[in-house]
Amino acid sequence: MEQIIYREIEKKEITRRLFDGFERYQKVTRCWRKVDGEWVLKDIAFIDDWGEKEYTFLVECLRRTADTGGAVVGAFCGQRLIGFASVEGRRLGSRGQYLQLSSLHVSCGERGRGIGKALFARACAFARGKGAEKLYISAHSAEETQAFYHAAGCVEAEEYDAALSAAEPCDCQMEFVL
């Protein structure tokens, strides 16, 4: 099996071509929803499969992250991107205690190999190096996604970022103490 190399992705590398061969596919069958103040697992089924529109938007977002003091880190197998994470440079929270983990994705066929865990650790190291106390995550509510973040030690955010929770009302607002 080929070695996985983790490294920061420079802005000039963030193009649509970087994601050739990357498969952001997830078959979701159950999602977490907050009902009367309690988290409940509900039967909500859909396919999350990115197309050209989503990748074009992703490239714009990641380039903006690189432009504004954030970081984009990738997991590569040879020259092929198989996972990535991004942390924004702008502080969030009442005391500026958070930096946002804005993305963490592993290509469908590469999941279960510890790549997400390794990317999460690198995102934490970046945020810690920037003096953040916590990582803020507006995380997909899918059962598997939530299992990943809970296993990593994430909990419901003490403070919700109003803009992020309004933009993705079905996401779970989480934090990780650095």
PDB file of C-alpha atoms in Angstrom:
ATOM      1  CA  MET A   1       0.000   0.000   0.000  1.00  0.00           C
ATOM      2  CA  GLU A   2       1.324   3.414  -0.974  1.00  0.00           C
ATOM      3  CA  GLN A   3       2.390   5.798   1.780  1.00  0.00           C
ATOM      4  CA  ILE A   4       0.092   8.699   2.668  1.00  0.00           C
ATOM      5  CA  ILE A   5       1.771  12.096   2.751  1.00  0.00           C
ATOM      6  CA  TYR A   6       0.170  14.936   4.725  1.00  0.00           C
ATOM      7  CA  ARG A   7       1.100  18.492   3.842  1.00  0.00           C
ATOM      8  CA  GLU A   8      -0.223  22.018   3.596  1.00  0.00           C
ATOM      9  CA  ILE A   9      -1.786  22.798   0.235  1.00  0.00           C
ATOM     10  CA  GLU A  10      -0.630  26.111  -1.218  1.00  0.00           C
ATOM     11  CA  LYS A  11      -3.154  28.520  -2.724  1.00  0.00           C
ATOM     12  CA  LYS A  12      -1.725  28.075  -6.236  1.00  0.00           C
ATOM     13  CA  GLU A  13      -2.490  24.332  -5.990  1.00  0.00           C
ATOM     14  CA  ILE A  14      -6.149  24.867  -5.107  1.00  0.00           C
ATOM     15  CA  THR A  15      -7.777  24.372  -8.486  1.00  0.00           C
ATOM     16  CA  ARG A  16     -10.568  22.162  -9.748  1.00  0.00           C
ATOM     17  CA  ARG A  17      -7.933  19.756 -11.056  1.00  0.00           C
ATOM     18  CA  LEU A  18      -6.702  19.079  -7.495  1.00  0.00           C
ATOM     19  CA  PHE A  19      -9.984  17.239  -6.893  1.00  0.00           C
ATOM     20  CA  ASP A  20      -9.848  15.026  -9.990  1.00  0.00           C
ATOM     21  CA  GLY A  21     -10.374  11.530  -8.657  1.00  0.00           C
ATOM     22  CA  PHE A  22     -11.649  12.748  -5.287  1.00  0.00           C
ATOM     23  CA  GLU A  23     -15.042  11.217  -4.519  1.00  0.00           C
ATOM     24  CA  ARG A  24     -17.166  13.069  -1.975  1.00  0.00           C
ATOM     25  CA  TYR A  25     -19.949  10.503  -1.745  1.00  0.00           C
ATOM     26  CA  GLN A  26     -21.935   9.538   1.321  1.00  0.00           C
ATOM     27  CA  LYS A  27     -25.089   7.465   1.581  1.00  0.00           C
ATOM     28  CA  VAL A  28     -26.885   8.871   4.606  1.00  0.00           C
ATOM     29  CA  THR A  29     -29.661   6.910   6.302  1.00  0.00           C
ATOM     30  CA  ARG A  30     -29.947   8.589   9.697  1.00  0.00           C
ATOM     31  CA  CYS A  31     -29.246  12.094  10.997  1.00  0.00           C
ATOM     32  CA  TRP A  32     -29.168  13.761  14.388  1.00  0.00           C
ATOM     33  CA  ARG A  33     -31.715  16.499  15.082  1.00  0.00           C
ATOM     34  CA  LYS A  34     -32.318  18.562  18.195  1.00  0.00           C
ATOM     35  CA  VAL A  35     -35.930  18.102  19.331  1.00  0.00           C
ATOM     36  CA  ASP A  36     -37.155  19.905  22.458  1.00  0.00           C
ATOM     37  CA  GLY A  37     -33.565  20.436  23.581  1.00  0.00           C
ATOM     38  CA  GLU A  38     -32.539  16.783  23.174  1.00  0.00           C
ATOM     39  CA  TRP A  39     -30.505  15.156  20.387  1.00  0.00           C
ATOM     40  CA  VAL A  40     -32.513  12.470  18.572  1.00  0.00           C
ATOM     41  CA  LEU A  41     -31.404  10.132  15.768  1.00  0.00           C
ATOM     42  CA  LYS A  42     -33.975  10.276  12.962  1.00  0.00           C
ATOM     43  CA  ASP A  43     -34.492   8.239   9.810  1.00  0.00           C
ATOM     44  CA  ILE A  44     -33.463  10.810   7.214  1.00  0.00           C
ATOM     45  CA  ALA A  45     -32.083   9.258   4.035  1.00  0.00           C
ATOM     46  CA  PHE A  46     -30.310  10.925   1.116  1.00  0.00           C
ATOM     47  CA  ILE A  47     -27.212  10.681  -1.038  1.00  0.00           C
ATOM     48  CA  ASP A  48     -24.556  13.362  -0.627  1.00  0.00           C
ATOM     49  CA  ASP A  49     -22.615  13.277  -3.900  1.00  0.00           C
ATOM     50  CA  TRP A  50     -20.714  16.337  -5.056  1.00  0.00           C
ATOM     51  CA  GLY A  51     -20.817  17.408  -8.666  1.00  0.00           C
ATOM     52  CA  GLU A  52     -19.078  20.129 -10.636  1.00  0.00           C
ATOM     53  CA  LYS A  53     -21.044  22.922  -8.921  1.00  0.00           C
ATOM     54  CA  GLU A  54     -19.964  21.784  -5.442  1.00  0.00           C
ATOM     55  CA  TYR A  55     -16.320  21.371  -6.427  1.00  0.00           C
ATOM     56  CA  THR A  56     -16.248  24.809  -8.067  1.00  0.00           C
ATOM     57  CA  PHE A  57     -17.660  26.344  -4.888  1.00  0.00           C
ATOM     58  CA  LEU A  58     -15.191  24.341  -2.769  1.00  0.00           C
ATOM     59  CA  VAL A  59     -12.226  25.701  -4.740  1.00  0.00           C
ATOM     60  CA  GLU A  60     -13.465  29.273  -4.171  1.00  0.00           C
ATOM     61  CA  CYS A  61     -13.881  28.634  -0.435  1.00  0.00           C
ATOM     62  CA  LEU A  62     -10.485  26.987   0.032  1.00  0.00           C
ATOM     63  CA  ARG A  63      -8.724  29.743  -1.919  1.00  0.00           C
ATOM     64  CA  ARG A  64     -10.417  32.301   0.344  1.00  0.00           C
ATOM     65  CA  THR A  65      -9.261  30.314   3.385  1.00  0.00           C
ATOM     66  CA  ALA A  66      -5.668  30.485   2.137  1.00  0.00           C
ATOM     67  CA  ASP A  67      -6.043  34.236   1.441  1.00  0.00           C
ATOM     68  CA  THR A  68      -7.337  35.079   4.910  1.00  0.00           C
ATOM     69  CA  GLY A  69      -4.771  33.469   7.179  1.00  0.00           C
ATOM     70  CA  GLY A  70      -6.268  30.008   7.332  1.00  0.00           C
ATOM     71  CA  ALA A  71      -4.760  26.694   6.335  1.00  0.00           C
ATOM     72  CA  VAL A  72      -5.664  23.884   3.963  1.00  0.00           C
ATOM     73  CA  VAL A  73      -3.973  20.543   4.577  1.00  0.00           C
ATOM     74  CA  GLY A  74      -4.178  17.539   2.305  1.00  0.00           C
ATOM     75  CA  ALA A  75      -3.597  13.816   2.461  1.00  0.00           C
ATOM     76  CA  PHE A  76      -1.955  12.525  -0.707  1.00  0.00           C
ATOM     77  CA  CYS A  77      -1.386   9.038  -2.032  1.00  0.00           C
ATOM     78  CA  GLY A  78       1.225   9.651  -4.679  1.00  0.00           C
ATOM     79  CA  GLN A  79       0.012  12.783  -6.484  1.00  0.00           C
ATOM     80  CA  ARG A  80      -3.678  12.040  -5.769  1.00  0.00           C
ATOM     81  CA  LEU A  81      -5.561  13.992  -3.101  1.00  0.00           C
ATOM     82  CA  ILE A  82      -7.462  11.542  -0.898  1.00  0.00           C
ATOM     83  CA  GLY A  83      -8.440  13.818   1.981  1.00  0.00           C
ATOM     84  CA  PHE A  84      -8.315  17.433   3.075  1.00  0.00           C
ATOM     85  CA  ALA A  85      -9.159  19.743   5.950  1.00  0.00           C
ATOM     86  CA  SER A  86      -9.348  23.507   6.253  1.00  0.00           C
ATOM     87  CA  VAL A  87      -9.199  25.860   9.220  1.00  0.00           C
ATOM     88  CA  GLU A  88     -10.251  29.481   8.864  1.00  0.00           C
ATOM     89  CA  GLY A  89      -8.015  32.300  10.073  1.00  0.00           C
ATOM     90  CA  ARG A  90     -10.833  34.457  11.489  1.00  0.00           C
ATOM     91  CA  ARG A  91     -11.644  34.140  15.198  1.00  0.00           C
ATOM     92  CA  LEU A  92     -15.143  33.247  16.380  1.00  0.00           C
ATOM     93  CA  GLY A  93     -16.830  33.311  19.770  1.00  0.00           C
ATOM     94  CA  SER A  94     -17.488  35.927  22.405  1.00  0.00           C
ATOM     95  CA  ARG A  95     -13.795  35.973  23.361  1.00  0.00           C
ATOM     96  CA  GLY A  96     -12.345  34.974  20.001  1.00  0.00           C
ATOM     97  CA  GLN A  97     -11.671  31.562  21.500  1.00  0.00           C
ATOM     98  CA  TYR A  98     -12.530  29.558  18.392  1.00  0.00           C
ATOM     99  CA  LEU A  99     -11.007  28.936  14.990  1.00  0.00           C
ATOM    100  CA  GLN A 100     -13.351  27.164  12.602  1.00  0.00           C
ATOM    101  CA  LEU A 101     -12.692  23.768  11.079  1.00  0.00           C
ATOM    102  CA  SER A 102     -14.527  24.626   7.856  1.00  0.00           C
ATOM    103  CA  SER A 103     -14.004  21.322   6.078  1.00  0.00           C
ATOM    104  CA  LEU A 104     -12.762  17.809   6.631  1.00  0.00           C
ATOM    105  CA  HIS A 105     -13.402  15.253   3.901  1.00  0.00           C
ATOM    106  CA  VAL A 106     -11.921  11.907   2.938  1.00  0.00           C
ATOM    107  CA  SER A 107     -12.507  10.427  -0.499  1.00  0.00           C
ATOM    108  CA  CYS A 108     -15.141   7.674  -0.345  1.00  0.00           C
ATOM    109  CA  GLY A 109     -12.877   4.729  -1.123  1.00  0.00           C
ATOM    110  CA  GLU A 110     -10.214   5.842   1.376  1.00  0.00           C
ATOM    111  CA  ARG A 111     -12.359   6.035   4.515  1.00  0.00           C
ATOM    112  CA  GLY A 112     -11.620   3.853   7.530  1.00  0.00           C
ATOM    113  CA  ARG A 113      -7.842   4.174   7.239  1.00  0.00           C
ATOM    114  CA  GLY A 114      -7.310   6.883   9.888  1.00  0.00           C
ATOM    115  CA  ILE A 115      -6.946   9.676   7.320  1.00  0.00           C
ATOM    116  CA  GLY A 116      -9.727  11.791   8.846  1.00  0.00           C
ATOM    117  CA  LYS A 117      -8.212  11.394  12.292  1.00  0.00           C
ATOM    118  CA  ALA A 118      -4.784  12.454  11.017  1.00  0.00           C
ATOM    119  CA  LEU A 119      -6.238  15.475   9.198  1.00  0.00           C
ATOM    120  CA  PHE A 120      -8.190  16.457  12.312  1.00  0.00           C
ATOM    121  CA  ALA A 121      -4.972  16.324  14.364  1.00  0.00           C
ATOM    122  CA  ARG A 122      -3.220  18.597  11.863  1.00  0.00           C
ATOM    123  CA  ALA A 123      -6.141  21.042  11.915  1.00  0.00           C
ATOM    124  CA  CYS A 124      -5.939  21.124  15.716  1.00  0.00           C
ATOM    125  CA  ALA A 125      -2.197  21.737  15.609  1.00  0.00           C
ATOM    126  CA  PHE A 126      -2.693  24.689  13.240  1.00  0.00           C
ATOM    127  CA  ALA A 127      -5.414  26.218  15.446  1.00  0.00           C
ATOM    128  CA  ARG A 128      -3.327  25.667  18.585  1.00  0.00           C
ATOM    129  CA  GLY A 129      -0.387  27.361  16.868  1.00  0.00           C
ATOM    130  CA  LYS A 130      -2.586  30.379  16.151  1.00  0.00           C
ATOM    131  CA  GLY A 131      -3.472  30.647  19.845  1.00  0.00           C
ATOM    132  CA  ALA A 132      -7.050  29.355  19.637  1.00  0.00           C
ATOM    133  CA  GLU A 133      -8.530  27.658  22.692  1.00  0.00           C
ATOM    134  CA  LYS A 134     -11.040  25.588  20.749  1.00  0.00           C
ATOM    135  CA  LEU A 135     -11.910  24.392  17.273  1.00  0.00           C
ATOM    136  CA  TYR A 136     -15.461  25.240  16.122  1.00  0.00           C
ATOM    137  CA  ILE A 137     -17.153  22.748  13.807  1.00  0.00           C
ATOM    138  CA  SER A 138     -20.464  23.160  12.001  1.00  0.00           C
ATOM    139  CA  ALA A 139     -20.652  19.431  11.323  1.00  0.00           C
ATOM    140  CA  HIS A 140     -22.874  17.392   9.037  1.00  0.00           C
ATOM    141  CA  SER A 141     -25.588  15.711  11.111  1.00  0.00           C
ATOM    142  CA  ALA A 142     -25.216  12.267   9.490  1.00  0.00           C
ATOM    143  CA  GLU A 143     -24.864   9.460  12.027  1.00  0.00           C
ATOM    144  CA  GLU A 144     -21.405   8.426  10.734  1.00  0.00           C
ATOM    145  CA  THR A 145     -20.078  11.990  10.659  1.00  0.00           C
ATOM    146  CA  GLN A 146     -21.227  12.613  14.213  1.00  0.00           C
ATOM    147  CA  ALA A 147     -19.702   9.306  15.339  1.00  0.00           C
ATOM    148  CA  PHE A 148     -16.350  10.457  13.907  1.00  0.00           C
ATOM    149  CA  TYR A 149     -16.407  13.804  15.724  1.00  0.00           C
ATOM    150  CA  HIS A 150     -17.600  12.316  19.012  1.00  0.00           C
ATOM    151  CA  ALA A 151     -14.853   9.665  18.852  1.00  0.00           C
ATOM    152  CA  ALA A 152     -12.353  12.513  18.353  1.00  0.00           C
ATOM    153  CA  GLY A 153     -13.599  14.145  21.569  1.00  0.00           C
ATOM    154  CA  CYS A 154     -15.861  16.843  20.120  1.00  0.00           C
ATOM    155  CA  VAL A 155     -18.927  17.987  22.038  1.00  0.00           C
ATOM    156  CA  GLU A 156     -21.807  20.365  21.399  1.00  0.00           C
ATOM    157  CA  ALA A 157     -20.512  23.933  21.177  1.00  0.00           C
ATOM    158  CA  GLU A 158     -20.898  26.072  24.296  1.00  0.00           C
ATOM    159  CA  GLU A 159     -21.571  29.025  21.982  1.00  0.00           C
ATOM    160  CA  TYR A 160     -23.285  28.745  18.616  1.00  0.00           C
ATOM    161  CA  ASP A 161     -22.035  30.963  15.825  1.00  0.00           C
ATOM    162  CA  ALA A 162     -25.248  32.583  14.539  1.00  0.00           C
ATOM    163  CA  ALA A 163     -24.108  32.923  10.912  1.00  0.00           C
ATOM    164  CA  LEU A 164     -22.855  29.343  10.637  1.00  0.00           C
ATOM    165  CA  SER A 165     -25.882  27.780  12.300  1.00  0.00           C
ATOM    166  CA  ALA A 166     -28.225  29.866  10.122  1.00  0.00           C
ATOM    167  CA  ALA A 167     -26.356  28.897   6.937  1.00  0.00           C
ATOM    168  CA  GLU A 168     -26.594  25.160   7.733  1.00  0.00           C
ATOM    169  CA  PRO A 169     -29.534  24.737  10.152  1.00  0.00           C
ATOM    170  CA  CYS A 170     -29.321  20.923  10.090  1.00  0.00           C
ATOM    171  CA  ASP A 171     -25.627  20.855  11.022  1.00  0.00           C
ATOM    172  CA  CYS A 172     -24.550  20.086  14.570  1.00  0.00           C
ATOM    173  CA  GLN A 173     -22.580  22.949  16.115  1.00  0.00           C
ATOM    174  CA  MET A 174     -19.604  21.387  17.874  1.00  0.00           C
ATOM    175  CA  GLU A 175     -16.318  22.281  19.506  1.00  0.00           C
ATOM    176  CA  PHE A 176     -13.066  20.619  20.416  1.00  0.00           C
ATOM    177  CA  VAL A 177     -10.893  21.898  23.260  1.00  0.00           C
ATOM    178  CA  LEU A 178      -7.325  22.250  21.996  1.00  0.00           C
TER     179      LEU A 178
END
